[in-house]
Short mmCIF file of C-alpha atoms and ligand atoms in Angstrom, two decimals:
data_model
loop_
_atom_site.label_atom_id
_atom_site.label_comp_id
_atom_site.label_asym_id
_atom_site.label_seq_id
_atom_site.Cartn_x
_atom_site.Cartn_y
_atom_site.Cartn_z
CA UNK C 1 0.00 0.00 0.00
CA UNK C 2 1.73 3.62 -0.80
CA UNK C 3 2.42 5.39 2.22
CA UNK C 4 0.99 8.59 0.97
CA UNK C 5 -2.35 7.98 -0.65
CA UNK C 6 -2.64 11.87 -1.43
CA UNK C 7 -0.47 11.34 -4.75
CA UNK C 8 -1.35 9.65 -7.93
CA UNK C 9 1.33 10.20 -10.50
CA UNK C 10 1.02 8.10 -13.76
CA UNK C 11 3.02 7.66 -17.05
CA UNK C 12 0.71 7.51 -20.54
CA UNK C 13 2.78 6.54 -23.34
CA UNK C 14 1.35 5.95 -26.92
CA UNK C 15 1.79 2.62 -28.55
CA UNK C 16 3.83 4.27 -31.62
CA UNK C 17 6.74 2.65 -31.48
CA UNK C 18 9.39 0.97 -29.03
CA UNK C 19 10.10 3.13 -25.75
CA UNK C 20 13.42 4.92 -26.65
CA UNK C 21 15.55 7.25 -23.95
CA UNK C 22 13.26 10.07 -24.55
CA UNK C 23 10.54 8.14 -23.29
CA UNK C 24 12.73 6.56 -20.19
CA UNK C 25 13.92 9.51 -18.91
CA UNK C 26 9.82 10.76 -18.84
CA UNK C 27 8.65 7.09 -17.11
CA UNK C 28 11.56 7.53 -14.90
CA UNK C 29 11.18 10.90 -13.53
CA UNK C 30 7.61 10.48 -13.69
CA UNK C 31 8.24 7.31 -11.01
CA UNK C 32 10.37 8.73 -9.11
CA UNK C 33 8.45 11.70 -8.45
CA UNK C 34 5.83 9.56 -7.14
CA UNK C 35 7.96 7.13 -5.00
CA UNK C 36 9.84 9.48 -3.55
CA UNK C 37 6.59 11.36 -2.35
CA UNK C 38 5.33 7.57 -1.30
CA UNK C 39 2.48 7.39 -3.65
CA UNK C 40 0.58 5.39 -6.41
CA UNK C 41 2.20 5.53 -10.06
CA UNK C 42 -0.21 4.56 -12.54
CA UNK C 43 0.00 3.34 -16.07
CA UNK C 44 -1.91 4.43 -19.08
CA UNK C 45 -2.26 2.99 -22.29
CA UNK C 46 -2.91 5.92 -24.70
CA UNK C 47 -4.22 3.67 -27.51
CA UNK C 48 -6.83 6.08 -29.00
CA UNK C 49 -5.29 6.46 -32.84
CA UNK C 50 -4.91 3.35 -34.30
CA UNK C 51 -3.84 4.30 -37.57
CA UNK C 52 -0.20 5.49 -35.37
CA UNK C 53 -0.04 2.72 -33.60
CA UNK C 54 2.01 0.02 -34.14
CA UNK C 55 0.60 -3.78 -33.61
CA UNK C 56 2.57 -5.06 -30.29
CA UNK C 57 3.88 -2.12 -29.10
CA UNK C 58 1.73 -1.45 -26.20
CA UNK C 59 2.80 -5.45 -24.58
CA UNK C 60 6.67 -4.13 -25.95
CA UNK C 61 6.26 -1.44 -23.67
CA UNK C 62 4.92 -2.66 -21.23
CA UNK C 63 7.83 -5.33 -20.87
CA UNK C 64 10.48 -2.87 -21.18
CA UNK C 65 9.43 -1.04 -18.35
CA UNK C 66 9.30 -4.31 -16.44
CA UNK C 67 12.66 -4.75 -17.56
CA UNK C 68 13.85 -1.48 -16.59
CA UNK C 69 12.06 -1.95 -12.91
CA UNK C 70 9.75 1.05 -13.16
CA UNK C 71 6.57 -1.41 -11.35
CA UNK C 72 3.48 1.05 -12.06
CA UNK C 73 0.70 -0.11 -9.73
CA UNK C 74 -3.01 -1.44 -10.42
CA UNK C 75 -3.98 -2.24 -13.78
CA UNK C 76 -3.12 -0.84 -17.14
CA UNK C 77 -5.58 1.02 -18.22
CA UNK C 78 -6.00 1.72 -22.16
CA UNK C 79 -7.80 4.40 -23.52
CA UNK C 80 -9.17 2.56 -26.37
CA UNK C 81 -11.75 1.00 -23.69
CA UNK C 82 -13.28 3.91 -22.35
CA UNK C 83 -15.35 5.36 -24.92
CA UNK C 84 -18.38 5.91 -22.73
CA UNK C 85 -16.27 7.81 -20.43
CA UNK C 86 -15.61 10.30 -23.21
CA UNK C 87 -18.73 10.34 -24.97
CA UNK C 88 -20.49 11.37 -21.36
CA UNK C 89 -17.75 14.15 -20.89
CA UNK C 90 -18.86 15.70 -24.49
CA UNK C 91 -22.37 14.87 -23.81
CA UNK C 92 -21.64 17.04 -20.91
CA UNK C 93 -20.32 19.44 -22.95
CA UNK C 94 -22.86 20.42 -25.62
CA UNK C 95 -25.24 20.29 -22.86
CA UNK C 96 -23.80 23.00 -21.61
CA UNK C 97 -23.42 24.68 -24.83
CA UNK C 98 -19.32 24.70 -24.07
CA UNK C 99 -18.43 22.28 -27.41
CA UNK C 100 -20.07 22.42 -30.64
CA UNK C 101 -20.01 20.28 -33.89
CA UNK C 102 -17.96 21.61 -36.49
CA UNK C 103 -18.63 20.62 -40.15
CA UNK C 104 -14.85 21.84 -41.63
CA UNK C 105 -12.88 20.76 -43.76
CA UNK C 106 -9.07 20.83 -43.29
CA UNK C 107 -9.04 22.65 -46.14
CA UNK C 108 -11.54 24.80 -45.13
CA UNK C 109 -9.85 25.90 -41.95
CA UNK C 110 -6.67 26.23 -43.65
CA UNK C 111 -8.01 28.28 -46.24
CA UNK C 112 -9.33 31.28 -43.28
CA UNK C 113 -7.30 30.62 -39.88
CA UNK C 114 -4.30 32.26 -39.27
CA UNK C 115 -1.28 30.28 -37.91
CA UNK C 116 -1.09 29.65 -34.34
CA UNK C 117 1.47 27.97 -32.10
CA UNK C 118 0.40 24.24 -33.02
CA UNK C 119 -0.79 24.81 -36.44
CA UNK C 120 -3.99 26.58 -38.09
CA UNK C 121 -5.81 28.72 -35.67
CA UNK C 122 -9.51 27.57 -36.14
CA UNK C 123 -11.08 30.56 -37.68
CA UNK C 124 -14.73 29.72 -35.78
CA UNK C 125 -17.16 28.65 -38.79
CA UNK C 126 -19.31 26.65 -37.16
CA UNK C 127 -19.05 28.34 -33.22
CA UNK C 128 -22.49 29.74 -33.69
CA UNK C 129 -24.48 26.61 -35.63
CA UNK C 130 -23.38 24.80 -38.30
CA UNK C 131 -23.64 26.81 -41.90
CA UNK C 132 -26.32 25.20 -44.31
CA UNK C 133 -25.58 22.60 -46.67
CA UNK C 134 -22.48 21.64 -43.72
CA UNK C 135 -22.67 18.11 -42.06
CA UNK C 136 -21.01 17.76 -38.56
CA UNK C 137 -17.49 16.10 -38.93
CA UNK C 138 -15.57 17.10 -35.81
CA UNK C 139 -16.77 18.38 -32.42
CA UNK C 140 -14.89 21.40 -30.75
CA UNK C 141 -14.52 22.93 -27.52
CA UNK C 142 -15.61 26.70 -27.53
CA UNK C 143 -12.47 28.48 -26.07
CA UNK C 144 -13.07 31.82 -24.71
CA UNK C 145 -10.58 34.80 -24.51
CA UNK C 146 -8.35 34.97 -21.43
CA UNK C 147 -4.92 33.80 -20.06
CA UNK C 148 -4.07 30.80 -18.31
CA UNK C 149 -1.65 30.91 -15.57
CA UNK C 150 -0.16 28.02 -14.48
CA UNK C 151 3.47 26.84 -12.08
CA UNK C 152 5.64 24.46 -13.68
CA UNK C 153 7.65 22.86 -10.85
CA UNK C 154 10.28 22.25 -13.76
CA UNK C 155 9.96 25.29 -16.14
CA UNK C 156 8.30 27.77 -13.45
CA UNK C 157 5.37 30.50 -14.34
CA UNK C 158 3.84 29.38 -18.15
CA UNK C 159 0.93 31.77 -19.61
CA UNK C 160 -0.64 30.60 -22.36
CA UNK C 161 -3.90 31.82 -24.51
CA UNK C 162 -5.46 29.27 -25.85
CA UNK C 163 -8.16 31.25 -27.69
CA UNK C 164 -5.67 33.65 -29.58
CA UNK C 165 -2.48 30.34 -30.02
CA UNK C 166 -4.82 27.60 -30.63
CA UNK C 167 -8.32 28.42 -31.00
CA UNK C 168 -11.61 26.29 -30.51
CA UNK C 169 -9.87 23.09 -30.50
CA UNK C 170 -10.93 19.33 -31.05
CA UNK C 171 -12.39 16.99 -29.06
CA UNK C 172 -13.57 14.64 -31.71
CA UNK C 173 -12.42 13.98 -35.25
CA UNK C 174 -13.03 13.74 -38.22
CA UNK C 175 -12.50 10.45 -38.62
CA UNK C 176 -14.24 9.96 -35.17
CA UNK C 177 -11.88 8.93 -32.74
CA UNK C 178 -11.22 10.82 -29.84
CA UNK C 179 -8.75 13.99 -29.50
CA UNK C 180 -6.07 13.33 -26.81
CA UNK C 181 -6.77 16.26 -25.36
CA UNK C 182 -10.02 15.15 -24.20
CA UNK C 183 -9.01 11.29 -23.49
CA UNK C 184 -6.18 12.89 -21.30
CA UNK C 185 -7.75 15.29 -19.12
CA UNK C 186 -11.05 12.68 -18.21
CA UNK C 187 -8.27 10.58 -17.76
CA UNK C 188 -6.69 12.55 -15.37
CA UNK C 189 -9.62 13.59 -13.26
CA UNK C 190 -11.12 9.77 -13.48
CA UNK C 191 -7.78 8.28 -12.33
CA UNK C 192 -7.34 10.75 -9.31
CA UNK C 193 -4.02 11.94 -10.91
CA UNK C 194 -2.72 15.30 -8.45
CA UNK C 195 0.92 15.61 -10.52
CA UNK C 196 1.50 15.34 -14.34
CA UNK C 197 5.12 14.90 -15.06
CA UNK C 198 5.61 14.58 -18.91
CA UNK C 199 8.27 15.59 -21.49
CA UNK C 200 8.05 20.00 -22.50
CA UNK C 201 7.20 18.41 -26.07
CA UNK C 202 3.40 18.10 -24.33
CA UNK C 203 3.73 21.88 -23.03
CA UNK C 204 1.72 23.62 -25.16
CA UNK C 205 -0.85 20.96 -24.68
CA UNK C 206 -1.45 22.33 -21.11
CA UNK C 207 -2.85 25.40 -21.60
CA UNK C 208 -5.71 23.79 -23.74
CA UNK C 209 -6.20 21.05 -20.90
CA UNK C 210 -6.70 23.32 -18.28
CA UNK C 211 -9.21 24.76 -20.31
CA UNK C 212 -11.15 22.00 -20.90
CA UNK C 213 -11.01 20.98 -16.61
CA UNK C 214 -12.27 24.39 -15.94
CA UNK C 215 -14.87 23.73 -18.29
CA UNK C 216 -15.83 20.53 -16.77
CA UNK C 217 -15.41 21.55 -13.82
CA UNK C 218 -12.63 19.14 -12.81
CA UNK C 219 -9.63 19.82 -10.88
CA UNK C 220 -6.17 20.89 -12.23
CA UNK C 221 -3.37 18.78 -10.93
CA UNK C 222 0.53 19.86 -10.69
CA UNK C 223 2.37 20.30 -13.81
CA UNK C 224 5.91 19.61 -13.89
CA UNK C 225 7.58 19.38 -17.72
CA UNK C 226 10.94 17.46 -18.34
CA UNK C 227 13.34 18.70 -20.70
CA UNK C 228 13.51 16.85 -23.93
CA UNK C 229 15.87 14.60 -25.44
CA UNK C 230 17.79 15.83 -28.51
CA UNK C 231 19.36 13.73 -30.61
CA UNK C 232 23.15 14.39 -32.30
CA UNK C 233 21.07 16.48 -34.92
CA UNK C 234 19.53 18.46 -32.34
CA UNK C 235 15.83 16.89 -33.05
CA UNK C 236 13.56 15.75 -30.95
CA UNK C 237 13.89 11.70 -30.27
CA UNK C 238 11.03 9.64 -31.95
CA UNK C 239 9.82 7.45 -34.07
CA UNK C 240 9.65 10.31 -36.95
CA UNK C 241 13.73 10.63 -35.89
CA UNK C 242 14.24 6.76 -35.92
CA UNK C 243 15.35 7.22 -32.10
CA UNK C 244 16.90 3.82 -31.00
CA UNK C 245 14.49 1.45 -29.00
CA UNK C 246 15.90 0.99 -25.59
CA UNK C 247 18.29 -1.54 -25.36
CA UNK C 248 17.33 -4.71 -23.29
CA UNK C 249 20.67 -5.60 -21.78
CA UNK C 250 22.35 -2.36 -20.55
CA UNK C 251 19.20 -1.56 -18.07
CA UNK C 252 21.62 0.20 -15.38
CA UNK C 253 23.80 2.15 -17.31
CA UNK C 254 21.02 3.80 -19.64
CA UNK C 255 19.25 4.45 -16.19
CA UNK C 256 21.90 6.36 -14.86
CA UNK C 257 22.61 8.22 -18.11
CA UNK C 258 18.90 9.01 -17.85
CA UNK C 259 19.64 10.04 -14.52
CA UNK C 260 22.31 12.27 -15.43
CA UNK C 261 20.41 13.93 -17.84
CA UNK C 262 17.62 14.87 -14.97
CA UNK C 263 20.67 16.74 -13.33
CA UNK C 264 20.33 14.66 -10.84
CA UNK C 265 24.06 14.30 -8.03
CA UNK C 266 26.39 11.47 -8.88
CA UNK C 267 25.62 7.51 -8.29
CA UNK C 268 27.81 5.58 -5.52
CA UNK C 269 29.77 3.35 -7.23
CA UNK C 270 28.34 0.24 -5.64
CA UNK C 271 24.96 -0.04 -6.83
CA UNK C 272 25.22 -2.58 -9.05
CA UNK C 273 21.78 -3.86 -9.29
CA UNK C 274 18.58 -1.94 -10.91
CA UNK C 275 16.69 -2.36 -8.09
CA UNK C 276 19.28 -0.75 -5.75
CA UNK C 277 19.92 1.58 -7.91
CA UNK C 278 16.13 2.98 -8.08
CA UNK C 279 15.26 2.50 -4.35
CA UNK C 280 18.53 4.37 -4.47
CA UNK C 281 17.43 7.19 -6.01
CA UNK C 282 13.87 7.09 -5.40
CA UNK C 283 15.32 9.05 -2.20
CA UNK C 284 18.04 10.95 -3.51
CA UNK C 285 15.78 12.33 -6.48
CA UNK C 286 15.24 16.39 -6.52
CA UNK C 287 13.22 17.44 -9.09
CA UNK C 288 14.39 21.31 -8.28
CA UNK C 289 17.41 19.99 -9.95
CA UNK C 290 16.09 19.04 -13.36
CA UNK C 291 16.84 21.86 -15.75
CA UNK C 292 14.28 23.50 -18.03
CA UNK C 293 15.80 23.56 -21.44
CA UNK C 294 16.36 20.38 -23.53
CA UNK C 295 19.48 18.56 -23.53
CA UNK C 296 21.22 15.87 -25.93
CA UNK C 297 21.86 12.61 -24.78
CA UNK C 298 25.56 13.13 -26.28
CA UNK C 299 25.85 16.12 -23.97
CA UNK C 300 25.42 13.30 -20.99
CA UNK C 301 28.47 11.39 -22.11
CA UNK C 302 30.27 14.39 -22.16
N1 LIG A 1 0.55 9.78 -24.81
C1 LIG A 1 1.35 10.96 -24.86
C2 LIG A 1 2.67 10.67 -25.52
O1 LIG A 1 3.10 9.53 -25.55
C3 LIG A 1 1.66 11.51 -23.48
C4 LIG A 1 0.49 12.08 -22.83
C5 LIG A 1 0.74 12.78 -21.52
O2 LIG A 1 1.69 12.43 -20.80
O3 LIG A 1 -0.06 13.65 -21.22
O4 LIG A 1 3.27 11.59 -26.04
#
């Protein structure tokens, strides 16, 4: 049983792909975080986009963190089963009048939205009924004007306007599976989780679910935002970069280079098991000492 009940951390990776060290070093300071504060770390399968996903990957996953010793507790949960969940929080939604169904096309938007910080601003065709001769394709949350303010424990005070950098934004699609900012933030508020610690990549994602809690009324847990890992190039590792899967046989040392890269203090010599090594530094871990901007994984070697 955790010792401290009060925090529900959780890691959510998408079945893309194998984990690679961008991916560890969020699962790892994401566990940490929550056994060093003696509380649950949960796992989440965020298998809501099939045509990314990869057949196996989630299991792959799955038994590399097993591998790596990073135990989550309770059962996987995966997205892809909790439709109802999703379809009551949008129900919820245009009940309230707060989402609306949007009958544009991509083209459509692209042809009258401006550019925003994650691609076309939605220029609001459809926020006040949809236009004759339109059939509903999408749903959208209505996003009114305003800042959010929010404290990153990693990259400190982040405002963000969602209605000027993003606009009304998707909560279905098109092609009618579910946006993950809606999966994630039901998520969130269903599972109990009081700290999100993810990679920066997902930081402009924040603003937008904060958003959508206040509108639902749900409550905002902590933010804290790793920095990302940078390949020799300088891009960010992924699939799209062919980042390396993590390797299966050197579990310790690409922990502690993981560790390093969290600016975390130097590793006694004589742990020379995983498990020692992470009860280790499940009490040695500071998160005031993980630096905000990215990092390469070469500069770790260094
Ligand atoms: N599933 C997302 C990803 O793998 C992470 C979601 C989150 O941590 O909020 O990028």
């Amino acid at each position: 049983m955790p010792k401290n009940p009060a925090y529900i951390g959780r890691f959510a990776p998408s079945p893309t792909g194998h984990l690679h060290f961008g991916s560890l070093v969020a699962a790892l300071a994401s566990w940490l975080q929550a056994r060093q504060a003696g509380g649950r770390w949960l796992l989440r399968m965020e298998d809501l986009d099939p045509p990314r996903e990869i057949p196996g990957a989630a299991d792959d996953i799955l038994r590399t963190l097993e591998v790596y010793g990073l135990h989550w507790d309770g059962a996987v949960v995966y997205q892809s089963q909790r439709n109802e969940l999703y379809q009551a929080a949008l129900d919820r939604l245009l009940d309230a009048g707060l989402a609306y169904r949007c009958g544009c096309s991509r083209k459509e938007v692209r042809a009258l939205g401006r550019f925003g910080i994650d691609g076309i601003v939605y220029p609001g065709t459809c926020r006040s009924g949809l236009p004759a001769g339109k059939s509903p394709r999408a749903y959208r949350l209505r996003v009114e004007p305003g800042e959010i303010h929010f404290s990153d424990a990693i990259q400190g005070t982040i405002i963000q306007n969602v209605a000027q950098d993003i606009g009304d934004f998707v909560l279905k699609r098109a092609d009618g599976f579910w946006a993950y900012q809606l999966a994630v933030v039901v998520d969130d508020a269903e599972q109990g989780v009081t700290e999100v610690v993810r990679g920066a990549d997902l930081l402009d994602s924040t603003g937008r679910q904060i958003h959508l809690q206040r509108s639902m009324g749900m409550p905002t847990p902590g933010y804290a935002h790793l920095p990302i890992a940078l390949n020799e190039l300088g891009q960010k590792l992924s699939k799209q970069t062919h980042a390396p899967a993590l390797a299966r046989n050197r579990i310790l040392p690409t922990l502690r280079i993981a560790w390093r890269f969290l600016g975390q203090e130097g590793v006694p010599g004589d742990l020379l098991a995983t498990e020692d090594f992470l009860a280790w530094a499940a009490t040695h871990w500071d998160i005031g000492r993980v630096v905000g901007s990215s990092a390469t994984e070469t500069d770790i070697h260094a």
